[in-house]
PDB file of C-alpha atoms in Angstrom:
ATOM      1  CA  MET Y  21       9.516  20.420 -78.953  1.00  0.00           C
ATOM      2  CA  LYS Y  22       7.153  18.552 -80.551  1.00  0.00           C
ATOM      3  CA  LYS Y  23       9.608  16.752 -82.907  1.00  0.00           C
ATOM      4  CA  VAL Y  24      11.733  15.381 -79.933  1.00  0.00           C
ATOM      5  CA  ALA Y  25       8.876  14.484 -77.915  1.00  0.00           C
ATOM      6  CA  SER Y  26       8.320  12.563 -81.642  1.00  0.00           C
ATOM      7  CA  SER Y  27      11.696  10.967 -81.188  1.00  0.00           C
ATOM      8  CA  ILE Y  28      11.831   9.919 -77.626  1.00  0.00           C
ATOM      9  CA  ILE Y  29       7.925   8.786 -78.361  1.00  0.00           C
ATOM     10  CA  LYS Y  30       9.633   6.416 -80.582  1.00  0.00           C
ATOM     11  CA  TYR Y  31      12.383   4.871 -79.202  1.00  0.00           C
ATOM     12  CA  LEU Y  32      10.418   4.322 -75.769  1.00  0.00           C
ATOM     13  CA  LEU Y  33       8.055   2.408 -78.004  1.00  0.00           C
ATOM     14  CA  ILE Y  34      11.011   0.525 -79.540  1.00  0.00           C
ATOM     15  CA  VAL Y  35      12.405  -0.404 -75.723  1.00  0.00           C
ATOM     16  CA  PHE Y  36       9.045  -1.818 -74.666  1.00  0.00           C
ATOM     17  CA  PHE Y  37       8.398  -3.726 -77.488  1.00  0.00           C
ATOM     18  CA  LEU Y  38      11.862  -5.643 -77.186  1.00  0.00           C
ATOM     19  CA  TYR Y  39      11.382  -5.397 -72.968  1.00  0.00           C
ATOM     20  CA  TYR Y  40       7.925  -7.448 -74.197  1.00  0.00           C
ATOM     21  CA  TYR Y  41       9.343 -10.013 -77.028  1.00  0.00           C
ATOM     22  CA  ILE Y  42      12.397 -10.807 -74.550  1.00  0.00           C
ATOM     23  CA  GLY Y  43       9.944 -11.063 -71.693  1.00  0.00           C
ATOM     24  CA  THR Y  44       7.944 -13.564 -73.742  1.00  0.00           C
ATOM     25  CA  THR Y  45      10.159 -15.788 -75.056  1.00  0.00           C
ATOM     26  CA  ALA Y  46      13.368 -16.004 -72.825  1.00  0.00           C
ATOM     27  CA  PHE Y  47      11.290 -16.225 -69.777  1.00  0.00           C
ATOM     28  CA  VAL Y  48       8.873 -19.055 -70.069  1.00  0.00           C
ATOM     29  CA  HIS Y  49       8.482 -20.797 -66.527  1.00  0.00           C
ATOM     30  CA  THR Y  50       5.592 -23.222 -64.943  1.00  0.00           C
ATOM     31  CA  HIS Y  51       3.633 -23.035 -61.999  1.00  0.00           C
ATOM     32  CA  TYR Y  52       1.655 -26.456 -60.809  1.00  0.00           C
ATOM     33  CA  PHE Y  53      -0.627 -25.920 -58.529  1.00  0.00           C
ATOM     34  CA  ASP Y  54      -2.644 -28.635 -57.029  1.00  0.00           C
ATOM     35  CA  LYS Y  55      -5.687 -28.565 -59.688  1.00  0.00           C
ATOM     36  CA  TYR Y  56      -4.204 -26.661 -62.349  1.00  0.00           C
ATOM     37  CA  THR Y  57      -1.017 -25.683 -63.957  1.00  0.00           C
ATOM     38  CA  VAL Y  58       0.088 -22.032 -65.647  1.00  0.00           C
ATOM     39  CA  THR Y  59       2.724 -21.538 -67.869  1.00  0.00           C
ATOM     40  CA  HIS Y  60       3.395 -17.613 -68.638  1.00  0.00           C
ATOM     41  CA  SER Y  61       6.489 -15.580 -69.158  1.00  0.00           C
ATOM     42  CA  HIS Y  62       7.672 -12.560 -67.806  1.00  0.00           C
ATOM     43  CA  PRO Y  63      11.341 -11.491 -66.892  1.00  0.00           C
ATOM     44  CA  TYR Y  64      12.231 -12.525 -63.220  1.00  0.00           C
ATOM     45  CA  PHE Y  65      15.354 -13.822 -61.768  1.00  0.00           C
ATOM     46  CA  PRO Y  66      15.232 -17.891 -61.419  1.00  0.00           C
ATOM     47  CA  GLY Y  67      15.139 -19.153 -58.297  1.00  0.00           C
ATOM     48  CA  THR Y  68      12.886 -20.997 -55.765  1.00  0.00           C
ATOM     49  CA  HIS Y  69      11.595 -17.612 -54.612  1.00  0.00           C
ATOM     50  CA  HIS Y  70       9.361 -17.109 -57.532  1.00  0.00           C
ATOM     51  CA  SER Y  71       5.899 -17.266 -56.994  1.00  0.00           C
ATOM     52  CA  HIS Y  72       2.479 -15.639 -57.458  1.00  0.00           C
ATOM     53  CA  SER Y  73      -0.316 -14.729 -55.528  1.00  0.00           C
ATOM     54  CA  THR Y  74      -3.921 -16.129 -56.557  1.00  0.00           C
ATOM     55  CA  ALA Y  75      -4.707 -12.650 -57.700  1.00  0.00           C
ATOM     56  CA  GLU Y  76      -1.571 -12.747 -59.484  1.00  0.00           C
ATOM     57  CA  ILE Y  77      -2.756 -16.056 -61.152  1.00  0.00           C
ATOM     58  CA  GLU Y  78      -5.946 -14.395 -61.851  1.00  0.00           C
ATOM     59  CA  THR Y  79      -4.281 -11.119 -63.317  1.00  0.00           C
ATOM     60  CA  ILE Y  80      -2.160 -13.381 -65.668  1.00  0.00           C
ATOM     61  CA  GLY Y  81      -5.278 -15.060 -67.061  1.00  0.00           C
ATOM     62  CA  LEU Y  82      -7.387 -12.167 -67.474  1.00  0.00           C
ATOM     63  CA  LEU Y  83      -4.102 -10.474 -69.710  1.00  0.00           C
ATOM     64  CA  ASN Y  84      -3.754 -13.664 -71.705  1.00  0.00           C
ATOM     65  CA  MET Y  85      -7.660 -14.279 -72.518  1.00  0.00           C
ATOM     66  CA  LEU Y  86      -7.391  -9.928 -73.402  1.00  0.00           C
ATOM     67  CA  VAL Y  87      -4.919 -10.764 -75.648  1.00  0.00           C
ATOM     68  CA  ALA Y  88      -6.252 -13.572 -77.282  1.00  0.00           C
ATOM     69  CA  ASP Y  89      -9.425 -11.687 -77.985  1.00  0.00           C
ATOM     70  CA  THR Y  90      -8.072  -8.507 -79.190  1.00  0.00           C
ATOM     71  CA  THR Y  91      -5.362  -9.912 -81.347  1.00  0.00           C
ATOM     72  CA  PRO Y  92      -7.883  -9.948 -84.552  1.00  0.00           C
ATOM     73  CA  LEU Y  93      -8.980  -6.586 -83.796  1.00  0.00           C
ATOM     74  CA  PHE Y  94      -5.681  -5.475 -83.895  1.00  0.00           C
ATOM     75  CA  SER Y  95      -4.489  -7.262 -86.735  1.00  0.00           C
ATOM     76  CA  VAL Y  96      -7.687  -5.857 -88.579  1.00  0.00           C
ATOM     77  CA  ILE Y  97      -6.628  -2.130 -87.139  1.00  0.00           C
ATOM     78  CA  PHE Y  98      -3.347  -2.799 -88.256  1.00  0.00           C
ATOM     79  CA  ALA Y  99      -3.838  -3.999 -92.137  1.00  0.00           C
ATOM     80  CA  LEU Y 100      -6.510  -1.083 -92.383  1.00  0.00           C
ATOM     81  CA  SER Y 101      -3.828   1.462 -91.296  1.00  0.00           C
ATOM     82  CA  LEU Y 102      -1.231   0.358 -93.549  1.00  0.00           C
ATOM     83  CA  ILE Y 103      -3.793  -0.005 -96.878  1.00  0.00           C
ATOM     84  CA  SER Y 104      -4.380   3.749 -95.650  1.00  0.00           C
ATOM     85  CA  ILE Y 105      -0.917   4.654 -96.120  1.00  0.00           C
ATOM     86  CA  ILE Y 106      -0.531   2.938 -99.148  1.00  0.00           C
ATOM     87  CA  SER Y 107      -2.930   4.731-100.858  1.00  0.00           C
ATOM     88  CA  GLN Y 108      -2.252   8.061 -99.338  1.00  0.00           C
ATOM     89  CA  THR Y 109       1.410   7.366-100.829  1.00  0.00           C
ATOM     90  CA  ALA Y 110       0.272   6.156-104.154  1.00  0.00           C
ATOM     91  CA  ILE Y 111      -2.324   9.350-104.379  1.00  0.00           C
ATOM     92  CA  SER Y 112       0.641  11.249-103.749  1.00  0.00           C
ATOM     93  CA  PHE Y 113       2.663  10.181-106.438  1.00  0.00           C
ATOM     94  CA  THR Y 114      -0.227  10.523-108.921  1.00  0.00           C
ATOM     95  CA  THR Y 115      -1.258  13.680-108.277  1.00  0.00           C
ATOM     96  CA  HIS Y 116       1.949  15.685-109.943  1.00  0.00           C
ATOM     97  CA  LYS Y 117       1.075  17.796-112.741  1.00  0.00           C
ATOM     98  CA  GLU Y 118       2.203  16.124-116.064  1.00  0.00           C
ATOM     99  CA  LEU Y 119       4.006  19.276-118.439  1.00  0.00           C
ATOM    100  CA  HIS Y 120       3.001  18.717-122.028  1.00  0.00           C
ATOM    101  CA  LEU Y 121       5.607  20.539-123.754  1.00  0.00           C
ATOM    102  CA  SER Y 122       4.736  19.760-127.594  1.00  0.00           C
ATOM    103  CA  HIS Y 123       4.019  23.184-128.594  1.00  0.00           C
ATOM    104  CA  LEU Y 124       7.691  23.936-128.156  1.00  0.00           C
ATOM    105  CA  ARG Y 125       9.780  23.672-131.889  1.00  0.00           C
ATOM    106  CA  ALA Y 126      12.972  22.050-132.206  1.00  0.00           C
ATOM    107  CA  PRO Y 127      16.314  23.227-132.469  1.00  0.00           C
ATOM    108  CA  PRO Y 128      17.402  24.614-135.694  1.00  0.00           C
ATOM    109  CA  VAL Y 129      19.628  22.017-137.853  1.00  0.00           C
ATOM    110  CA  ILE Y 130      22.222  23.483-140.120  1.00  0.00           C
ATOM    111  CA  GLU Y 131      23.092  21.060-143.103  1.00  0.00           C
ATOM    112  CA  LYS Y 132      26.641  21.303-144.709  1.00  0.00           C
ATOM    113  CA  VAL Y 133      26.925  21.303-148.210  1.00  0.00           C
ATOM    114  CA  PHE Y 134      29.218  19.440-149.996  1.00  0.00           C
TER     115      PHE Y 134
END
């Protein structure tokens, strides 16, 4: 059961990442207001009916600020996690016992006499 859940979560994370990546690169658009301009991206159907309320504009601004503020933190966490994984892998390769078979004798040699 745990293996199935892990597999489902892996695929959901891939789908969420693709949705986010495509949404932020393929659907960039700009809204013009009297005092400011907002450029952002999210999936939408193009047309004149696409607009945002004031609360949505504020939410977009807060989310953009949150992403900009937390990106360095996530970069550090990712780097530390990667270093941890690499060091654990290196340790697992070096903890094997080495076999020293120097006490064994060589096989007998048969010499032909001419």
